[in-house]
Amino acid sequence: MPDALSATFFARSVHEVAPDLIGVTLLVDGVGGRIVEVEAYDPTDPASHAFRGQTARNAAMFGPPGHAYVYRSYGVHWCLNLVCEEEGTAAAVLLRALEPTQGLDRMRARRKLDEARLLAAGPGRLCEALGVTGEHDGLPLDRPPFALLTRTSDPEIVAAPRIGITRAVDRPWRYGLKGSRYLSRALPRA
DNA sequence: CAGTGGATGCTCT
DNA sequence: GAGCATCCACTGT
């Protein structure tokens, strides 16, 4: 049985935390799995929601690390970020995909879909499968409904450009578990 | 397969 | 009024 992530895990540079999250298990009310794909958004990043300063929407990004930042995407989907670094710095990791390991039946019911490969392959799909909504915005990650469990082995990680953005498109701040079939999109061949 | 466009709501200009 | 850190259905090969 893996341990919970340490309290200081998120109080580091988002560029260290993001790859370290690959292989970590995320559960929301006991439903979830291994994180296989993330993206880092740092404080000086033109693609970050926080780039132009604090607003009502992105307030959680400016709060303490180890909390959730949840926003609505394209008016339709929710996206879940984990806040990093220090209070006031506004850095976060977007969770893009995970490999379902627990609560598959609940995910299938929420997604109205059978195929495990597609249950949480994409930030919007991940939130739908885990039941994450705007009500989770700002909540701490070390208490229910959230649980984060350390990885048990060192995964092989591939870095690549981020997906779905129009600015700072060249920064290779997307991280994926090499060979995983649960990614939102294939990683570039190394 | 690849490419296109609609849904849909909120934030910021 | 524009622009999304998306997803799905539908078209055409």
PDB file of N, CA, C and O in Angstrom, chain A residues 41-113:
ATOM      1  N   TYR A  41       2.462  24.757 -16.024  1.00  0.00           N
ATOM      2  CA  TYR A  41       2.243  26.176 -16.343  1.00  0.00           C
ATOM      3  C   TYR A  41       2.954  26.998 -15.285  1.00  0.00           C
ATOM      4  O   TYR A  41       2.583  26.952 -14.119  1.00  0.00           O
ATOM      5  N   ASP A  42       3.994  27.725 -15.681  1.00  0.00           N
ATOM      6  CA  ASP A  42       4.820  28.398 -14.689  1.00  0.00           C
ATOM      7  C   ASP A  42       4.488  29.891 -14.598  1.00  0.00           C
ATOM      8  O   ASP A  42       3.715  30.407 -15.395  1.00  0.00           O
ATOM      9  N   PRO A  43       5.041  30.587 -13.600  1.00  0.00           N
ATOM     10  CA  PRO A  43       4.601  31.961 -13.315  1.00  0.00           C
ATOM     11  C   PRO A  43       4.891  32.963 -14.439  1.00  0.00           C
ATOM     12  O   PRO A  43       4.260  34.014 -14.494  1.00  0.00           O
ATOM     13  N   THR A  44       5.847  32.676 -15.322  1.00  0.00           N
ATOM     14  CA  THR A  44       6.189  33.619 -16.389  1.00  0.00           C
ATOM     15  C   THR A  44       5.680  33.151 -17.742  1.00  0.00           C
ATOM     16  O   THR A  44       6.175  33.563 -18.787  1.00  0.00           O
ATOM     17  N   ASP A  45       4.653  32.310 -17.728  1.00  0.00           N
ATOM     18  CA  ASP A  45       4.232  31.559 -18.903  1.00  0.00           C
ATOM     19  C   ASP A  45       3.072  32.267 -19.615  1.00  0.00           C
ATOM     20  O   ASP A  45       1.981  32.370 -19.067  1.00  0.00           O
ATOM     21  N   PRO A  46       3.272  32.738 -20.837  1.00  0.00           N
ATOM     22  CA  PRO A  46       2.188  33.434 -21.549  1.00  0.00           C
ATOM     23  C   PRO A  46       0.966  32.542 -21.772  1.00  0.00           C
ATOM     24  O   PRO A  46      -0.129  33.067 -22.018  1.00  0.00           O
ATOM     25  N   ALA A  47       1.122  31.231 -21.709  1.00  0.00           N
ATOM     26  CA  ALA A  47      -0.015  30.323 -21.914  1.00  0.00           C
ATOM     27  C   ALA A  47      -0.796  30.085 -20.627  1.00  0.00           C
ATOM     28  O   ALA A  47      -1.847  29.454 -20.641  1.00  0.00           O
ATOM     29  N   SER A  48      -0.289  30.585 -19.498  1.00  0.00           N
ATOM     30  CA  SER A  48      -0.938  30.324 -18.212  1.00  0.00           C
ATOM     31  C   SER A  48      -2.110  31.263 -17.969  1.00  0.00           C
ATOM     32  O   SER A  48      -2.066  32.435 -18.329  1.00  0.00           O
ATOM     33  N   HIS A  49      -3.147  30.741 -17.343  1.00  0.00           N
ATOM     34  CA  HIS A  49      -4.289  31.571 -16.958  1.00  0.00           C
ATOM     35  C   HIS A  49      -3.857  32.690 -16.019  1.00  0.00           C
ATOM     36  O   HIS A  49      -4.546  33.695 -15.888  1.00  0.00           O
ATOM     37  N   ALA A  50      -2.733  32.515 -15.334  1.00  0.00           N
ATOM     38  CA  ALA A  50      -2.304  33.492 -14.335  1.00  0.00           C
ATOM     39  C   ALA A  50      -1.386  34.558 -14.923  1.00  0.00           C
ATOM     40  O   ALA A  50      -0.987  35.484 -14.216  1.00  0.00           O
ATOM     41  N   PHE A  51      -1.082  34.459 -16.207  1.00  0.00           N
ATOM     42  CA  PHE A  51      -0.066  35.332 -16.808  1.00  0.00           C
ATOM     43  C   PHE A  51      -0.393  36.809 -16.650  1.00  0.00           C
ATOM     44  O   PHE A  51       0.491  37.628 -16.432  1.00  0.00           O
ATOM     45  N   ARG A  52      -1.673  37.161 -16.756  1.00  0.00           N
ATOM     46  CA  ARG A  52      -2.047  38.581 -16.676  1.00  0.00           C
ATOM     47  C   ARG A  52      -2.454  38.994 -15.268  1.00  0.00           C
ATOM     48  O   ARG A  52      -3.095  40.033 -15.099  1.00  0.00           O
ATOM     49  N   GLY A  53      -2.098  38.201 -14.275  1.00  0.00           N
ATOM     50  CA  GLY A  53      -2.394  38.585 -12.902  1.00  0.00           C
ATOM     51  C   GLY A  53      -3.598  37.867 -12.329  1.00  0.00           C
ATOM     52  O   GLY A  53      -4.273  37.108 -13.008  1.00  0.00           O
ATOM     53  N   GLN A  54      -3.857  38.138 -11.066  1.00  0.00           N
ATOM     54  CA  GLN A  54      -4.904  37.420 -10.350  1.00  0.00           C
ATOM     55  C   GLN A  54      -6.282  37.941 -10.714  1.00  0.00           C
ATOM     56  O   GLN A  54      -6.509  39.147 -10.813  1.00  0.00           O
ATOM     57  N   THR A  55      -7.227  37.021 -10.913  1.00  0.00           N
ATOM     58  CA  THR A  55      -8.629  37.350 -11.165  1.00  0.00           C
ATOM     59  C   THR A  55      -9.477  36.402 -10.315  1.00  0.00           C
ATOM     60  O   THR A  55      -8.945  35.535  -9.614  1.00  0.00           O
ATOM     61  N   ALA A  56     -10.796  36.559 -10.395  1.00  0.00           N
ATOM     62  CA  ALA A  56     -11.665  35.683  -9.620  1.00  0.00           C
ATOM     63  C   ALA A  56     -11.468  34.226 -10.045  1.00  0.00           C
ATOM     64  O   ALA A  56     -11.419  33.327  -9.217  1.00  0.00           O
ATOM     65  N   ARG A  57     -11.373  33.988 -11.375  1.00  0.00           N
ATOM     66  CA  ARG A  57     -11.265  32.612 -11.855  1.00  0.00           C
ATOM     67  C   ARG A  57     -10.006  31.937 -11.357  1.00  0.00           C
ATOM     68  O   ARG A  57     -10.039  30.810 -10.872  1.00  0.00           O
ATOM     69  N   ASN A  58      -8.848  32.611 -11.499  1.00  0.00           N
ATOM     70  CA  ASN A  58      -7.579  31.921 -11.255  1.00  0.00           C
ATOM     71  C   ASN A  58      -7.059  32.104  -9.826  1.00  0.00           C
ATOM     72  O   ASN A  58      -5.908  31.767  -9.548  1.00  0.00           O
ATOM     73  N   ALA A  59      -7.888  32.595  -8.914  1.00  0.00           N
ATOM     74  CA  ALA A  59      -7.423  32.910  -7.553  1.00  0.00           C
ATOM     75  C   ALA A  59      -6.721  31.726  -6.889  1.00  0.00           C
ATOM     76  O   ALA A  59      -5.718  31.903  -6.201  1.00  0.00           O
ATOM     77  N   ALA A  60      -7.208  30.503  -7.115  1.00  0.00           N
ATOM     78  CA  ALA A  60      -6.609  29.336  -6.454  1.00  0.00           C
ATOM     79  C   ALA A  60      -5.157  29.150  -6.862  1.00  0.00           C
ATOM     80  O   ALA A  60      -4.331  28.662  -6.081  1.00  0.00           O
ATOM     81  N   MET A  61      -4.809  29.564  -8.097  1.00  0.00           N
ATOM     82  CA  MET A  61      -3.418  29.435  -8.549  1.00  0.00           C
ATOM     83  C   MET A  61      -2.479  30.299  -7.729  1.00  0.00           C
ATOM     84  O   MET A  61      -1.287  30.010  -7.625  1.00  0.00           O
ATOM     85  N   PHE A  62      -3.005  31.403  -7.191  1.00  0.00           N
ATOM     86  CA  PHE A  62      -2.179  32.299  -6.379  1.00  0.00           C
ATOM     87  C   PHE A  62      -2.183  31.912  -4.911  1.00  0.00           C
ATOM     88  O   PHE A  62      -1.492  32.520  -4.108  1.00  0.00           O
ATOM     89  N   GLY A  63      -2.989  30.933  -4.554  1.00  0.00           N
ATOM     90  CA  GLY A  63      -3.070  30.479  -3.175  1.00  0.00           C
ATOM     91  C   GLY A  63      -1.937  29.527  -2.827  1.00  0.00           C
ATOM     92  O   GLY A  63      -0.998  29.360  -3.606  1.00  0.00           O
ATOM     93  N   PRO A  64      -2.022  28.884  -1.663  1.00  0.00           N
ATOM     94  CA  PRO A  64      -0.955  27.986  -1.221  1.00  0.00           C
ATOM     95  C   PRO A  64      -0.859  26.744  -2.108  1.00  0.00           C
ATOM     96  O   PRO A  64      -1.838  26.334  -2.721  1.00  0.00           O
ATOM     97  N   PRO A  65       0.342  26.138  -2.182  1.00  0.00           N
ATOM     98  CA  PRO A  65       0.513  24.908  -2.960  1.00  0.00           C
ATOM     99  C   PRO A  65      -0.266  23.760  -2.323  1.00  0.00           C
ATOM    100  O   PRO A  65      -0.714  23.847  -1.174  1.00  0.00           O
ATOM    101  N   GLY A  66      -0.428  22.686  -3.100  1.00  0.00           N
ATOM    102  CA  GLY A  66      -1.126  21.521  -2.572  1.00  0.00           C
ATOM    103  C   GLY A  66      -2.630  21.675  -2.561  1.00  0.00           C
ATOM    104  O   GLY A  66      -3.326  20.972  -1.835  1.00  0.00           O
ATOM    105  N   HIS A  67      -3.136  22.609  -3.377  1.00  0.00           N
ATOM    106  CA  HIS A  67      -4.576  22.784  -3.506  1.00  0.00           C
ATOM    107  C   HIS A  67      -4.989  22.612  -4.966  1.00  0.00           C
ATOM    108  O   HIS A  67      -4.154  22.674  -5.867  1.00  0.00           O
ATOM    109  N   ALA A  68      -6.293  22.444  -5.183  1.00  0.00           N
ATOM    110  CA  ALA A  68      -6.811  22.267  -6.540  1.00  0.00           C
ATOM    111  C   ALA A  68      -7.150  23.609  -7.163  1.00  0.00           C
ATOM    112  O   ALA A  68      -7.610  24.524  -6.478  1.00  0.00           O
ATOM    113  N   TYR A  69      -6.905  23.723  -8.467  1.00  0.00           N
ATOM    114  CA  TYR A  69      -7.441  24.835  -9.271  1.00  0.00           C
ATOM    115  C   TYR A  69      -8.287  24.199 -10.374  1.00  0.00           C
ATOM    116  O   TYR A  69      -7.770  23.460 -11.205  1.00  0.00           O
ATOM    117  N   VAL A  70      -9.586  24.440 -10.332  1.00  0.00           N
ATOM    118  CA  VAL A  70     -10.508  23.852 -11.301  1.00  0.00           C
ATOM    119  C   VAL A  70     -11.183  24.974 -12.080  1.00  0.00           C
ATOM    120  O   VAL A  70     -11.680  25.938 -11.487  1.00  0.00           O
ATOM    121  N   TYR A  71     -11.171  24.862 -13.399  1.00  0.00           N
ATOM    122  CA  TYR A  71     -11.823  25.888 -14.227  1.00  0.00           C
ATOM    123  C   TYR A  71     -12.653  25.204 -15.309  1.00  0.00           C
ATOM    124  O   TYR A  71     -12.468  24.031 -15.612  1.00  0.00           O
ATOM    125  N   ARG A  72     -13.580  25.963 -15.889  1.00  0.00           N
ATOM    126  CA  ARG A  72     -14.405  25.427 -16.967  1.00  0.00           C
ATOM    127  C   ARG A  72     -13.763  25.752 -18.313  1.00  0.00           C
ATOM    128  O   ARG A  72     -13.293  26.852 -18.533  1.00  0.00           O
ATOM    129  N   SER A  73     -13.734  24.752 -19.166  1.00  0.00           N
ATOM    130  CA  SER A  73     -13.074  24.878 -20.457  1.00  0.00           C
ATOM    131  C   SER A  73     -14.107  24.850 -21.576  1.00  0.00           C
ATOM    132  O   SER A  73     -14.956  23.963 -21.615  1.00  0.00           O
ATOM    133  N   TYR A  74     -14.060  25.797 -22.473  1.00  0.00           N
ATOM    134  CA  TYR A  74     -14.957  25.878 -23.617  1.00  0.00           C
ATOM    135  C   TYR A  74     -16.423  25.801 -23.199  1.00  0.00           C
ATOM    136  O   TYR A  74     -17.258  25.309 -23.951  1.00  0.00           O
ATOM    137  N   GLY A  75     -16.713  26.276 -21.998  1.00  0.00           N
ATOM    138  CA  GLY A  75     -18.088  26.308 -21.540  1.00  0.00           C
ATOM    139  C   GLY A  75     -18.696  24.964 -21.261  1.00  0.00           C
ATOM    140  O   GLY A  75     -19.870  24.879 -20.883  1.00  0.00           O
ATOM    141  N   VAL A  76     -17.929  23.891 -21.413  1.00  0.00           N
ATOM    142  CA  VAL A  76     -18.511  22.560 -21.388  1.00  0.00           C
ATOM    143  C   VAL A  76     -17.830  21.646 -20.368  1.00  0.00           C
ATOM    144  O   VAL A  76     -18.500  20.918 -19.644  1.00  0.00           O
ATOM    145  N   HIS A  77     -16.504  21.684 -20.336  1.00  0.00           N
ATOM    146  CA  HIS A  77     -15.753  20.722 -19.537  1.00  0.00           C
ATOM    147  C   HIS A  77     -15.082  21.393 -18.347  1.00  0.00           C
ATOM    148  O   HIS A  77     -14.817  22.585 -18.370  1.00  0.00           O
ATOM    149  N   TRP A  78     -14.767  20.570 -17.331  1.00  0.00           N
ATOM    150  CA  TRP A  78     -13.947  21.023 -16.219  1.00  0.00           C
ATOM    151  C   TRP A  78     -12.530  20.527 -16.411  1.00  0.00           C
ATOM    152  O   TRP A  78     -12.326  19.447 -16.986  1.00  0.00           O
ATOM    153  N   CYS A  79     -11.548  21.298 -15.924  1.00  0.00           N
ATOM    154  CA  CYS A  79     -10.151  20.878 -15.963  1.00  0.00           C
ATOM    155  C   CYS A  79      -9.550  21.062 -14.583  1.00  0.00           C
ATOM    156  O   CYS A  79      -9.782  22.081 -13.923  1.00  0.00           O
ATOM    157  N   LEU A  80      -8.743  20.066 -14.157  1.00  0.00           N
ATOM    158  CA  LEU A  80      -8.175  20.038 -12.809  1.00  0.00           C
ATOM    159  C   LEU A  80      -6.676  20.296 -12.845  1.00  0.00           C
ATOM    160  O   LEU A  80      -5.945  19.634 -13.580  1.00  0.00           O
ATOM    161  N   ASN A  81      -6.246  21.274 -12.056  1.00  0.00           N
ATOM    162  CA  ASN A  81      -4.829  21.586 -11.870  1.00  0.00           C
ATOM    163  C   ASN A  81      -4.448  21.392 -10.409  1.00  0.00           C
ATOM    164  O   ASN A  81      -5.292  21.561  -9.523  1.00  0.00           O
ATOM    165  N   LEU A  82      -3.155  21.095 -10.178  1.00  0.00           N
ATOM    166  CA  LEU A  82      -2.631  21.013  -8.823  1.00  0.00           C
ATOM    167  C   LEU A  82      -1.661  22.181  -8.638  1.00  0.00           C
ATOM    168  O   LEU A  82      -0.694  22.324  -9.393  1.00  0.00           O
ATOM    169  N   VAL A  83      -1.910  23.021  -7.643  1.00  0.00           N
ATOM    170  CA  VAL A  83      -1.144  24.256  -7.441  1.00  0.00           C
ATOM    171  C   VAL A  83       0.211  23.938  -6.813  1.00  0.00           C
ATOM    172  O   VAL A  83       0.297  23.140  -5.867  1.00  0.00           O
ATOM    173  N   CYS A  84       1.278  24.568  -7.350  1.00  0.00           N
ATOM    174  CA  CYS A  84       2.646  24.308  -6.899  1.00  0.00           C
ATOM    175  C   CYS A  84       3.330  25.583  -6.390  1.00  0.00           C
ATOM    176  O   CYS A  84       2.743  26.651  -6.394  1.00  0.00           O
ATOM    177  N   GLU A  85       4.579  25.405  -5.996  1.00  0.00           N
ATOM    178  CA  GLU A  85       5.468  26.484  -5.559  1.00  0.00           C
ATOM    179  C   GLU A  85       4.936  27.170  -4.302  1.00  0.00           C
ATOM    180  O   GLU A  85       4.442  26.500  -3.405  1.00  0.00           O
ATOM    181  N   GLU A  86       5.048  28.519  -4.221  1.00  0.00           N
ATOM    182  CA  GLU A  86       4.675  29.206  -2.990  1.00  0.00           C
ATOM    183  C   GLU A  86       3.453  30.073  -3.201  1.00  0.00           C
ATOM    184  O   GLU A  86       3.155  30.465  -4.316  1.00  0.00           O
ATOM    185  N   GLU A  87       2.800  30.383  -2.109  1.00  0.00           N
ATOM    186  CA  GLU A  87       1.643  31.266  -2.185  1.00  0.00           C
ATOM    187  C   GLU A  87       2.039  32.559  -2.886  1.00  0.00           C
ATOM    188  O   GLU A  87       3.046  33.179  -2.558  1.00  0.00           O
ATOM    189  N   GLY A  88       1.250  32.958  -3.887  1.00  0.00           N
ATOM    190  CA  GLY A  88       1.528  34.195  -4.603  1.00  0.00           C
ATOM    191  C   GLY A  88       2.260  34.004  -5.916  1.00  0.00           C
ATOM    192  O   GLY A  88       2.317  34.917  -6.724  1.00  0.00           O
ATOM    193  N   THR A  89       2.827  32.807  -6.171  1.00  0.00           N
ATOM    194  CA  THR A  89       3.630  32.620  -7.382  1.00  0.00           C
ATOM    195  C   THR A  89       2.830  32.123  -8.580  1.00  0.00           C
ATOM    196  O   THR A  89       3.278  32.266  -9.700  1.00  0.00           O
ATOM    197  N   ALA A  90       1.680  31.523  -8.360  1.00  0.00           N
ATOM    198  CA  ALA A  90       0.804  31.140  -9.468  1.00  0.00           C
ATOM    199  C   ALA A  90       1.447  30.188 -10.458  1.00  0.00           C
ATOM    200  O   ALA A  90       1.685  30.514 -11.621  1.00  0.00           O
ATOM    201  N   ALA A  91       1.746  28.976 -10.004  1.00  0.00           N
ATOM    202  CA  ALA A  91       2.189  27.897 -10.883  1.00  0.00           C
ATOM    203  C   ALA A  91       1.306  26.690 -10.617  1.00  0.00           C
ATOM    204  O   ALA A  91       0.868  26.479  -9.488  1.00  0.00           O
ATOM    205  N   ALA A  92       1.031  25.910 -11.662  1.00  0.00           N
ATOM    206  CA  ALA A  92       0.160  24.752 -11.471  1.00  0.00           C
ATOM    207  C   ALA A  92       0.416  23.703 -12.541  1.00  0.00           C
ATOM    208  O   ALA A  92       0.956  23.999 -13.612  1.00  0.00           O
ATOM    209  N   VAL A  93       0.021  22.470 -12.216  1.00  0.00           N
ATOM    210  CA  VAL A  93       0.136  21.348 -13.147  1.00  0.00           C
ATOM    211  C   VAL A  93      -1.263  20.927 -13.570  1.00  0.00           C
ATOM    212  O   VAL A  93      -2.107  20.605 -12.724  1.00  0.00           O
ATOM    213  N   LEU A  94      -1.515  20.944 -14.886  1.00  0.00           N
ATOM    214  CA  LEU A  94      -2.781  20.473 -15.436  1.00  0.00           C
ATOM    215  C   LEU A  94      -2.732  18.958 -15.577  1.00  0.00           C
ATOM    216  O   LEU A  94      -1.808  18.421 -16.183  1.00  0.00           O
ATOM    217  N   LEU A  95      -3.721  18.265 -15.021  1.00  0.00           N
ATOM    218  CA  LEU A  95      -3.797  16.815 -15.166  1.00  0.00           C
ATOM    219  C   LEU A  95      -4.524  16.490 -16.461  1.00  0.00           C
ATOM    220  O   LEU A  95      -5.688  16.847 -16.631  1.00  0.00           O
ATOM    221  N   ARG A  96      -3.845  15.808 -17.373  1.00  0.00           N
ATOM    222  CA  ARG A  96      -4.390  15.570 -18.711  1.00  0.00           C
ATOM    223  C   ARG A  96      -4.894  14.154 -18.919  1.00  0.00           C
ATOM    224  O   ARG A  96      -5.729  13.936 -19.802  1.00  0.00           O
ATOM    225  N   ALA A  97      -4.376  13.180 -18.169  1.00  0.00           N
ATOM    226  CA  ALA A  97      -4.839  11.808 -18.383  1.00  0.00           C
ATOM    227  C   ALA A  97      -4.394  10.922 -17.239  1.00  0.00           C
ATOM    228  O   ALA A  97      -3.335  11.138 -16.648  1.00  0.00           O
ATOM    229  N   LEU A  98      -5.213   9.930 -16.926  1.00  0.00           N
ATOM    230  CA  LEU A  98      -4.779   8.910 -15.983  1.00  0.00           C
ATOM    231  C   LEU A  98      -5.289   7.536 -16.401  1.00  0.00           C
ATOM    232  O   LEU A  98      -6.221   7.410 -17.188  1.00  0.00           O
ATOM    233  N   GLU A  99      -4.570   6.531 -15.865  1.00  0.00           N
ATOM    234  CA  GLU A  99      -4.907   5.137 -16.129  1.00  0.00           C
ATOM    235  C   GLU A  99      -5.857   4.685 -15.033  1.00  0.00           C
ATOM    236  O   GLU A  99      -5.469   4.601 -13.867  1.00  0.00           O
ATOM    237  N   PRO A 100      -7.123   4.409 -15.369  1.00  0.00           N
ATOM    238  CA  PRO A 100      -8.097   4.061 -14.334  1.00  0.00           C
ATOM    239  C   PRO A 100      -7.700   2.779 -13.614  1.00  0.00           C
ATOM    240  O   PRO A 100      -7.390   1.779 -14.255  1.00  0.00           O
ATOM    241  N   THR A 101      -7.676   2.830 -12.276  1.00  0.00           N
ATOM    242  CA  THR A 101      -7.379   1.624 -11.503  1.00  0.00           C
ATOM    243  C   THR A 101      -8.418   1.349 -10.430  1.00  0.00           C
ATOM    244  O   THR A 101      -8.563   0.211 -10.002  1.00  0.00           O
ATOM    245  N   GLN A 102      -9.139   2.364  -9.990  1.00  0.00           N
ATOM    246  CA  GLN A 102     -10.108   2.175  -8.915  1.00  0.00           C
ATOM    247  C   GLN A 102     -11.430   2.858  -9.244  1.00  0.00           C
ATOM    248  O   GLN A 102     -11.442   3.991  -9.704  1.00  0.00           O
ATOM    249  N   GLY A 103     -12.510   2.138  -9.011  1.00  0.00           N
ATOM    250  CA  GLY A 103     -13.830   2.716  -9.250  1.00  0.00           C
ATOM    251  C   GLY A 103     -14.197   2.772 -10.725  1.00  0.00           C
ATOM    252  O   GLY A 103     -14.886   3.678 -11.172  1.00  0.00           O
ATOM    253  N   LEU A 104     -13.757   1.761 -11.480  1.00  0.00           N
ATOM    254  CA  LEU A 104     -14.039   1.725 -12.923  1.00  0.00           C
ATOM    255  C   LEU A 104     -15.530   1.804 -13.217  1.00  0.00           C
ATOM    256  O   LEU A 104     -15.952   2.446 -14.178  1.00  0.00           O
ATOM    257  N   ASP A 105     -16.323   1.151 -12.380  1.00  0.00           N
ATOM    258  CA  ASP A 105     -17.774   1.144 -12.638  1.00  0.00           C
ATOM    259  C   ASP A 105     -18.363   2.547 -12.511  1.00  0.00           C
ATOM    260  O   ASP A 105     -19.202   2.955 -13.315  1.00  0.00           O
ATOM    261  N   ARG A 106     -17.899   3.290 -11.509  1.00  0.00           N
ATOM    262  CA  ARG A 106     -18.412   4.662 -11.359  1.00  0.00           C
ATOM    263  C   ARG A 106     -17.963   5.546 -12.518  1.00  0.00           C
ATOM    264  O   ARG A 106     -18.704   6.388 -13.006  1.00  0.00           O
ATOM    265  N   MET A 107     -16.724   5.358 -12.971  1.00  0.00           N
ATOM    266  CA  MET A 107     -16.245   6.140 -14.123  1.00  0.00           C
ATOM    267  C   MET A 107     -17.064   5.815 -15.363  1.00  0.00           C
ATOM    268  O   MET A 107     -17.431   6.714 -16.122  1.00  0.00           O
ATOM    269  N   ARG A 108     -17.342   4.543 -15.570  1.00  0.00           N
ATOM    270  CA  ARG A 108     -18.109   4.161 -16.765  1.00  0.00           C
ATOM    271  C   ARG A 108     -19.510   4.751 -16.720  1.00  0.00           C
ATOM    272  O   ARG A 108     -20.042   5.178 -17.742  1.00  0.00           O
ATOM    273  N   ALA A 109     -20.098   4.794 -15.534  1.00  0.00           N
ATOM    274  CA  ALA A 109     -21.438   5.366 -15.406  1.00  0.00           C
ATOM    275  C   ALA A 109     -21.405   6.864 -15.701  1.00  0.00           C
ATOM    276  O   ALA A 109     -22.254   7.383 -16.432  1.00  0.00           O
ATOM    277  N   ARG A 110     -20.410   7.564 -15.160  1.00  0.00           N
ATOM    278  CA  ARG A 110     -20.325   9.010 -15.380  1.00  0.00           C
ATOM    279  C   ARG A 110     -20.027   9.336 -16.839  1.00  0.00           C
ATOM    280  O   ARG A 110     -20.542  10.317 -17.389  1.00  0.00           O
ATOM    281  N   ARG A 111     -19.174   8.555 -17.471  1.00  0.00           N
ATOM    282  CA  ARG A 111     -18.749   8.837 -18.841  1.00  0.00           C
ATOM    283  C   ARG A 111     -19.686   8.211 -19.873  1.00  0.00           C
ATOM    284  O   ARG A 111     -19.560   8.484 -21.059  1.00  0.00           O
ATOM    285  N   LYS A 112     -20.606   7.321 -19.397  1.00  0.00           N
ATOM    286  CA  LYS A 112     -21.501   6.612 -20.322  1.00  0.00           C
ATOM    287  C   LYS A 112     -20.683   5.955 -21.434  1.00  0.00           C
ATOM    288  O   LYS A 112     -20.966   6.132 -22.623  1.00  0.00           O
ATOM    289  N   LEU A 113     -19.669   5.221 -21.010  1.00  0.00           N
ATOM    290  CA  LEU A 113     -18.684   4.684 -21.939  1.00  0.00           C
ATOM    291  C   LEU A 113     -18.027   3.484 -21.276  1.00  0.00           C
ATOM    292  O   LEU A 113     -17.779   3.507 -20.076  1.00  0.00           O
TER     293      LEU A 113
END
